[in-house]
Amino acid sequence: MANKRNLFPISNFSNDLGKQLEKTYDQMDVMILSIYEEAKKVQEEYWSKVKGITKEIYDQNKSSIVKRSGDDLSAMTFVVYAPIIKLDSNGNSHSLGMYWGKAKYGHKTKSGNGDKKVQRKSDHVSMRKAPSPYMPGRYEASQFKFNDHNIWQREIVLSIETKLAELRTIIFKLNLSYSDLKTVLEDIDIAFKKNDPVEHSTLTTEAELLGELRKALHKFDMDPNRLTREQGQLLMNTPDSVLRNFDINPEIRDTYFG
């Protein structure tokens, strides 16, 4: 019969807790970097498709007997939405944001050959709040508005958003899983009365506090003025992309008077 103590060496659990959490944290960070690379590929796919169709529009106009007006051509080739991928570094860890920007004004975005670089001025497109704090926010198809000139972009945008939503969900689940793992490990530690100081406990502080902040905002119908002082400071001081990873819209800061 196997020795149960060898199967689960709980006597050393408290001393190893910090190392287990640190290892998990490092593994999660590697996964975030991998997801970042995938997100960049999705972003590149978007621009490749958009530039390809834009070039077709220009080429067709050149070969057509009846030419489109300059304004008409500009309206058709102006790209309304842009997928934004942002990787933030916080010490030895990273956070990843994947969201959409909408152009503010109608300049030409591409010259037709796809080589011309044009600076975009855009507004952030806000995610819709999830029905549960245990689900990530989402973009709905109705949020992306097009006119008769640029309606051809709709299918591309929705296709790319489906792929980004999958990656966004993975990031969200990673954060939840890490927070849950910490809670389970600490509960076991307490149950066996191994309450020695845990090394590297600060590694989980931000994820844990942001998880509580998300739950509090859902409880208070997204009213930041009902948060505790500490939660309000966390809301104001956390980078936008980190907040979005926890399904918190950074724009609610505008209504905070703490």
Short mmCIF file of C-alpha atoms in Angstrom, two decimals:
data_model
loop_
_atom_site.label_atom_id
_atom_site.label_comp_id
_atom_site.label_asym_id
_atom_site.label_seq_id
_atom_site.Cartn_x
_atom_site.Cartn_y
_atom_site.Cartn_z
CA MET A 1 0.00 0.00 0.00
CA ALA A 2 1.39 3.42 -0.96
CA ASN A 3 2.41 5.85 1.74
CA LYS A 4 -0.14 8.71 1.61
CA ARG A 5 2.40 11.19 2.96
CA ASN A 6 4.50 10.62 -0.14
CA LEU A 7 1.49 11.27 -2.35
CA PHE A 8 0.83 14.69 -0.80
CA PRO A 9 3.64 16.07 1.42
CA ILE A 10 1.39 18.51 3.26
CA SER A 11 3.93 19.01 6.06
CA ASN A 12 6.06 21.08 3.69
CA PHE A 13 3.12 22.82 2.08
CA SER A 14 3.47 26.18 3.78
CA ASN A 15 7.14 26.52 2.91
CA ASP A 16 6.48 25.58 -0.72
CA LEU A 17 3.37 27.71 -1.21
CA GLY A 18 5.23 30.81 -2.35
CA LYS A 19 7.33 28.80 -4.81
CA GLN A 20 4.25 27.09 -6.24
CA LEU A 21 2.51 30.42 -6.73
CA GLU A 22 5.61 31.98 -8.27
CA LYS A 23 6.01 29.09 -10.70
CA THR A 24 2.35 29.30 -11.69
CA TYR A 25 2.64 33.07 -12.09
CA ASP A 26 5.67 32.68 -14.36
CA GLN A 27 3.88 30.06 -16.45
CA MET A 28 0.86 32.32 -16.79
CA ASP A 29 3.07 35.19 -17.94
CA VAL A 30 4.62 32.98 -20.62
CA MET A 31 1.11 32.11 -21.80
CA ILE A 32 0.18 35.81 -21.93
CA LEU A 33 3.20 36.49 -24.13
CA SER A 34 2.19 33.60 -26.40
CA ILE A 35 -1.36 34.95 -26.64
CA TYR A 36 0.12 38.36 -27.49
CA GLU A 37 1.91 36.82 -30.48
CA GLU A 38 -1.35 35.21 -31.61
CA ALA A 39 -3.21 38.50 -31.19
CA LYS A 40 -0.62 40.28 -33.35
CA LYS A 41 -1.17 37.68 -36.07
CA VAL A 42 -4.92 38.32 -35.93
CA GLN A 43 -4.25 42.06 -36.16
CA GLU A 44 -1.99 41.51 -39.19
CA GLU A 45 -4.68 39.33 -40.78
CA TYR A 46 -7.16 42.19 -40.41
CA TRP A 47 -4.94 44.74 -42.13
CA SER A 48 -3.97 42.26 -44.83
CA LYS A 49 -7.63 41.69 -45.73
CA VAL A 50 -8.52 45.38 -45.55
CA LYS A 51 -5.55 46.47 -47.64
CA GLY A 52 -6.27 43.74 -50.18
CA ILE A 53 -9.84 44.90 -50.76
CA THR A 54 -8.77 48.56 -50.73
CA LYS A 55 -6.29 47.82 -53.51
CA GLU A 56 -9.03 46.05 -55.49
CA ILE A 57 -11.25 49.14 -55.20
CA TYR A 58 -8.47 51.39 -56.52
CA ASP A 59 -7.59 48.98 -59.32
CA GLN A 60 -11.22 48.60 -60.40
CA ASN A 61 -11.64 52.37 -60.45
CA LYS A 62 -8.55 52.79 -62.63
CA SER A 63 -9.80 50.26 -65.17
CA SER A 64 -13.41 51.47 -65.13
CA ILE A 65 -14.75 53.67 -67.91
CA VAL A 66 -16.83 55.66 -65.42
CA LYS A 67 -14.50 56.83 -62.65
CA ARG A 68 -15.61 57.39 -59.08
CA SER A 69 -15.21 60.87 -57.67
CA GLY A 70 -12.32 61.52 -55.29
CA ASP A 71 -14.69 61.90 -52.34
CA ASP A 72 -16.53 58.71 -53.23
CA LEU A 73 -13.30 56.76 -53.55
CA SER A 74 -12.00 58.16 -50.25
CA ALA A 75 -15.24 57.20 -48.50
CA MET A 76 -15.01 53.64 -49.79
CA THR A 77 -11.35 53.13 -48.85
CA PHE A 78 -11.46 54.85 -45.47
CA VAL A 79 -11.05 52.16 -42.80
CA VAL A 80 -13.42 52.88 -39.92
CA TYR A 81 -12.19 50.48 -37.22
CA ALA A 82 -8.76 49.29 -36.14
CA PRO A 83 -7.94 46.37 -33.79
CA ILE A 84 -5.58 47.58 -31.07
CA ILE A 85 -3.25 45.13 -29.32
CA LYS A 86 -1.43 46.53 -26.29
CA LEU A 87 1.10 44.71 -24.11
CA ASP A 88 1.96 46.45 -20.84
CA SER A 89 4.89 45.50 -18.60
CA ASN A 90 4.64 45.66 -14.82
CA GLY A 91 7.98 44.59 -13.40
CA ASN A 92 8.50 40.96 -14.40
CA SER A 93 4.89 40.43 -15.48
CA HIS A 94 2.76 41.49 -18.44
CA SER A 95 -0.84 42.37 -19.13
CA LEU A 96 -2.50 42.24 -22.52
CA GLY A 97 -5.30 44.41 -23.88
CA MET A 98 -7.25 43.65 -27.08
CA TYR A 99 -9.81 46.24 -28.11
CA TRP A 100 -11.07 48.37 -30.99
CA GLY A 101 -10.56 51.98 -31.99
CA LYS A 102 -12.88 54.00 -34.26
CA ALA A 103 -11.40 56.70 -36.47
CA LYS A 104 -12.50 60.24 -35.61
CA TYR A 105 -12.20 61.81 -39.02
CA GLY A 106 -12.13 60.68 -42.63
CA HIS A 107 -8.67 60.87 -44.06
CA LYS A 108 -7.38 58.30 -46.53
CA THR A 109 -6.05 55.31 -44.64
CA LYS A 110 -4.25 53.55 -47.47
CA SER A 111 -2.98 54.69 -50.84
CA GLY A 112 -4.11 51.55 -52.61
CA ASN A 113 -0.78 49.74 -52.69
CA GLY A 114 -0.73 49.19 -48.93
CA ASP A 115 2.67 50.82 -48.45
CA LYS A 116 1.68 54.30 -47.32
CA LYS A 117 1.74 54.90 -43.57
CA VAL A 118 -1.01 57.17 -42.25
CA GLN A 119 -1.44 58.17 -38.61
CA ARG A 120 -4.90 57.38 -37.25
CA LYS A 121 -6.77 59.44 -34.69
CA SER A 122 -9.32 57.20 -32.99
CA ASP A 123 -11.73 56.80 -30.09
CA HIS A 124 -11.85 53.69 -27.96
CA VAL A 125 -14.89 51.49 -28.58
CA SER A 126 -16.18 50.42 -25.16
CA MET A 127 -16.95 46.80 -24.40
CA ARG A 128 -20.40 45.83 -23.18
CA LYS A 129 -20.57 44.70 -19.57
CA ALA A 130 -20.84 40.94 -19.13
CA PRO A 131 -23.95 39.61 -17.33
CA SER A 132 -21.70 38.01 -14.70
CA PRO A 133 -18.43 39.06 -13.01
CA TYR A 134 -17.12 35.63 -13.98
CA MET A 135 -17.43 36.37 -17.69
CA PRO A 136 -15.34 38.80 -19.78
CA GLY A 137 -16.81 41.89 -21.40
CA ARG A 138 -17.69 41.63 -25.07
CA TYR A 139 -18.19 43.59 -28.25
CA GLU A 140 -21.56 43.15 -29.93
CA ALA A 141 -22.11 43.34 -33.67
CA SER A 142 -24.45 46.31 -33.23
CA GLN A 143 -21.59 48.41 -31.84
CA PHE A 144 -19.82 48.50 -35.20
CA LYS A 145 -21.50 51.09 -37.42
CA PHE A 146 -21.01 51.30 -41.19
CA ASN A 147 -22.52 53.25 -44.07
CA ASP A 148 -23.19 52.25 -47.68
CA HIS A 149 -19.64 53.13 -48.71
CA ASN A 150 -17.77 51.07 -46.11
CA ILE A 151 -20.25 48.27 -45.38
CA TRP A 152 -17.77 45.86 -47.01
CA GLN A 153 -15.65 46.15 -43.86
CA ARG A 154 -18.35 44.77 -41.55
CA GLU A 155 -17.76 41.09 -42.29
CA ILE A 156 -14.01 41.48 -41.79
CA VAL A 157 -14.42 43.33 -38.48
CA LEU A 158 -16.85 40.75 -37.06
CA SER A 159 -14.65 37.85 -38.20
CA ILE A 160 -11.56 39.35 -36.54
CA GLU A 161 -13.48 40.25 -33.38
CA THR A 162 -14.58 36.60 -33.04
CA LYS A 163 -10.92 35.57 -32.97
CA LEU A 164 -9.93 38.34 -30.55
CA ALA A 165 -12.85 37.44 -28.28
CA GLU A 166 -11.52 33.89 -27.98
CA LEU A 167 -8.08 35.18 -26.95
CA ARG A 168 -9.67 37.70 -24.58
CA THR A 169 -11.61 34.90 -22.90
CA ILE A 170 -8.44 32.86 -22.41
CA ILE A 171 -6.73 35.84 -20.71
CA PHE A 172 -9.76 36.37 -18.49
CA LYS A 173 -9.86 32.70 -17.47
CA LEU A 174 -6.12 32.74 -16.76
CA ASN A 175 -6.57 35.61 -14.32
CA LEU A 176 -9.52 33.91 -12.63
CA SER A 177 -7.76 30.55 -12.44
CA TYR A 178 -4.68 32.09 -10.88
CA SER A 179 -6.76 33.91 -8.28
CA ASP A 180 -8.72 30.71 -7.55
CA LEU A 181 -5.52 28.68 -7.23
CA LYS A 182 -4.14 31.08 -4.67
CA THR A 183 -7.35 30.87 -2.64
CA VAL A 184 -7.38 27.06 -2.70
CA LEU A 185 -3.72 26.78 -1.70
CA GLU A 186 -4.16 29.21 1.17
CA ASP A 187 -7.31 27.41 2.36
CA ILE A 188 -5.41 24.12 2.47
CA ASP A 189 -2.56 25.82 4.27
CA ILE A 190 -4.90 27.20 6.93
CA ALA A 191 -6.68 23.86 7.30
CA PHE A 192 -3.40 22.20 8.21
CA LYS A 193 -2.41 25.09 10.48
CA LYS A 194 0.71 25.92 8.54
CA ASN A 195 0.58 29.67 8.86
CA ASP A 196 4.22 30.57 8.36
CA PRO A 197 4.86 33.73 6.30
CA VAL A 198 4.42 32.97 2.61
CA GLU A 199 7.24 34.05 0.33
CA HIS A 200 6.40 36.04 -2.79
CA SER A 201 2.81 36.60 -1.64
CA THR A 202 2.85 40.01 -3.33
CA LEU A 203 2.84 38.24 -6.67
CA THR A 204 -0.90 37.66 -6.33
CA THR A 205 -1.89 40.94 -4.72
CA GLU A 206 -2.80 42.82 -7.89
CA ALA A 207 -4.79 39.98 -9.48
CA GLU A 208 -6.67 39.33 -6.25
CA LEU A 209 -7.48 42.99 -5.61
CA LEU A 210 -8.57 43.59 -9.20
CA GLY A 211 -10.83 40.56 -8.99
CA GLU A 212 -12.46 42.04 -5.89
CA LEU A 213 -12.71 45.42 -7.61
CA ARG A 214 -14.53 43.84 -10.55
CA LYS A 215 -17.01 42.10 -8.25
CA ALA A 216 -17.62 45.31 -6.29
CA LEU A 217 -18.32 47.32 -9.45
CA HIS A 218 -20.82 44.72 -10.65
CA LYS A 219 -22.47 44.76 -7.22
CA PHE A 220 -22.74 48.56 -7.29
CA ASP A 221 -24.04 48.71 -10.90
CA MET A 222 -20.70 50.08 -12.11
CA ASP A 223 -20.85 53.12 -9.79
CA PRO A 224 -17.21 53.77 -8.75
CA ASN A 225 -18.26 56.25 -6.06
CA ARG A 226 -19.58 53.39 -3.92
CA LEU A 227 -16.17 51.72 -3.81
CA THR A 228 -13.90 51.80 -0.79
CA ARG A 229 -11.13 54.39 -0.82
CA GLU A 230 -8.53 51.70 -1.52
CA GLN A 231 -10.57 50.28 -4.41
CA GLY A 232 -11.00 53.76 -5.86
CA GLN A 233 -7.25 54.33 -5.78
CA LEU A 234 -6.68 50.96 -7.46
CA LEU A 235 -9.15 51.92 -10.18
CA MET A 236 -7.41 55.24 -10.82
CA ASN A 237 -3.83 53.91 -10.75
CA THR A 238 -4.16 50.70 -12.79
CA PRO A 239 -3.25 50.82 -16.54
CA ASP A 240 -6.19 50.69 -18.95
CA SER A 241 -5.19 47.37 -20.52
CA VAL A 242 -4.93 45.70 -17.10
CA LEU A 243 -8.42 46.92 -16.16
CA ARG A 244 -9.83 45.59 -19.43
CA ASN A 245 -8.27 42.18 -18.73
CA PHE A 246 -10.46 42.08 -15.62
CA ASP A 247 -13.56 43.29 -17.51
CA ILE A 248 -13.36 46.79 -16.02
CA ASN A 249 -14.01 49.69 -18.38
CA PRO A 250 -11.36 52.39 -17.73
CA GLU A 251 -13.85 55.07 -18.82
CA ILE A 252 -15.79 54.76 -15.55
CA ARG A 253 -12.94 56.76 -13.98
CA ASP A 254 -14.61 59.82 -15.51
CA THR A 255 -17.51 59.43 -13.08
CA TYR A 256 -15.36 58.87 -9.99
CA PHE A 257 -15.20 61.76 -7.51
CA GLY A 258 -13.25 60.10 -4.71
#
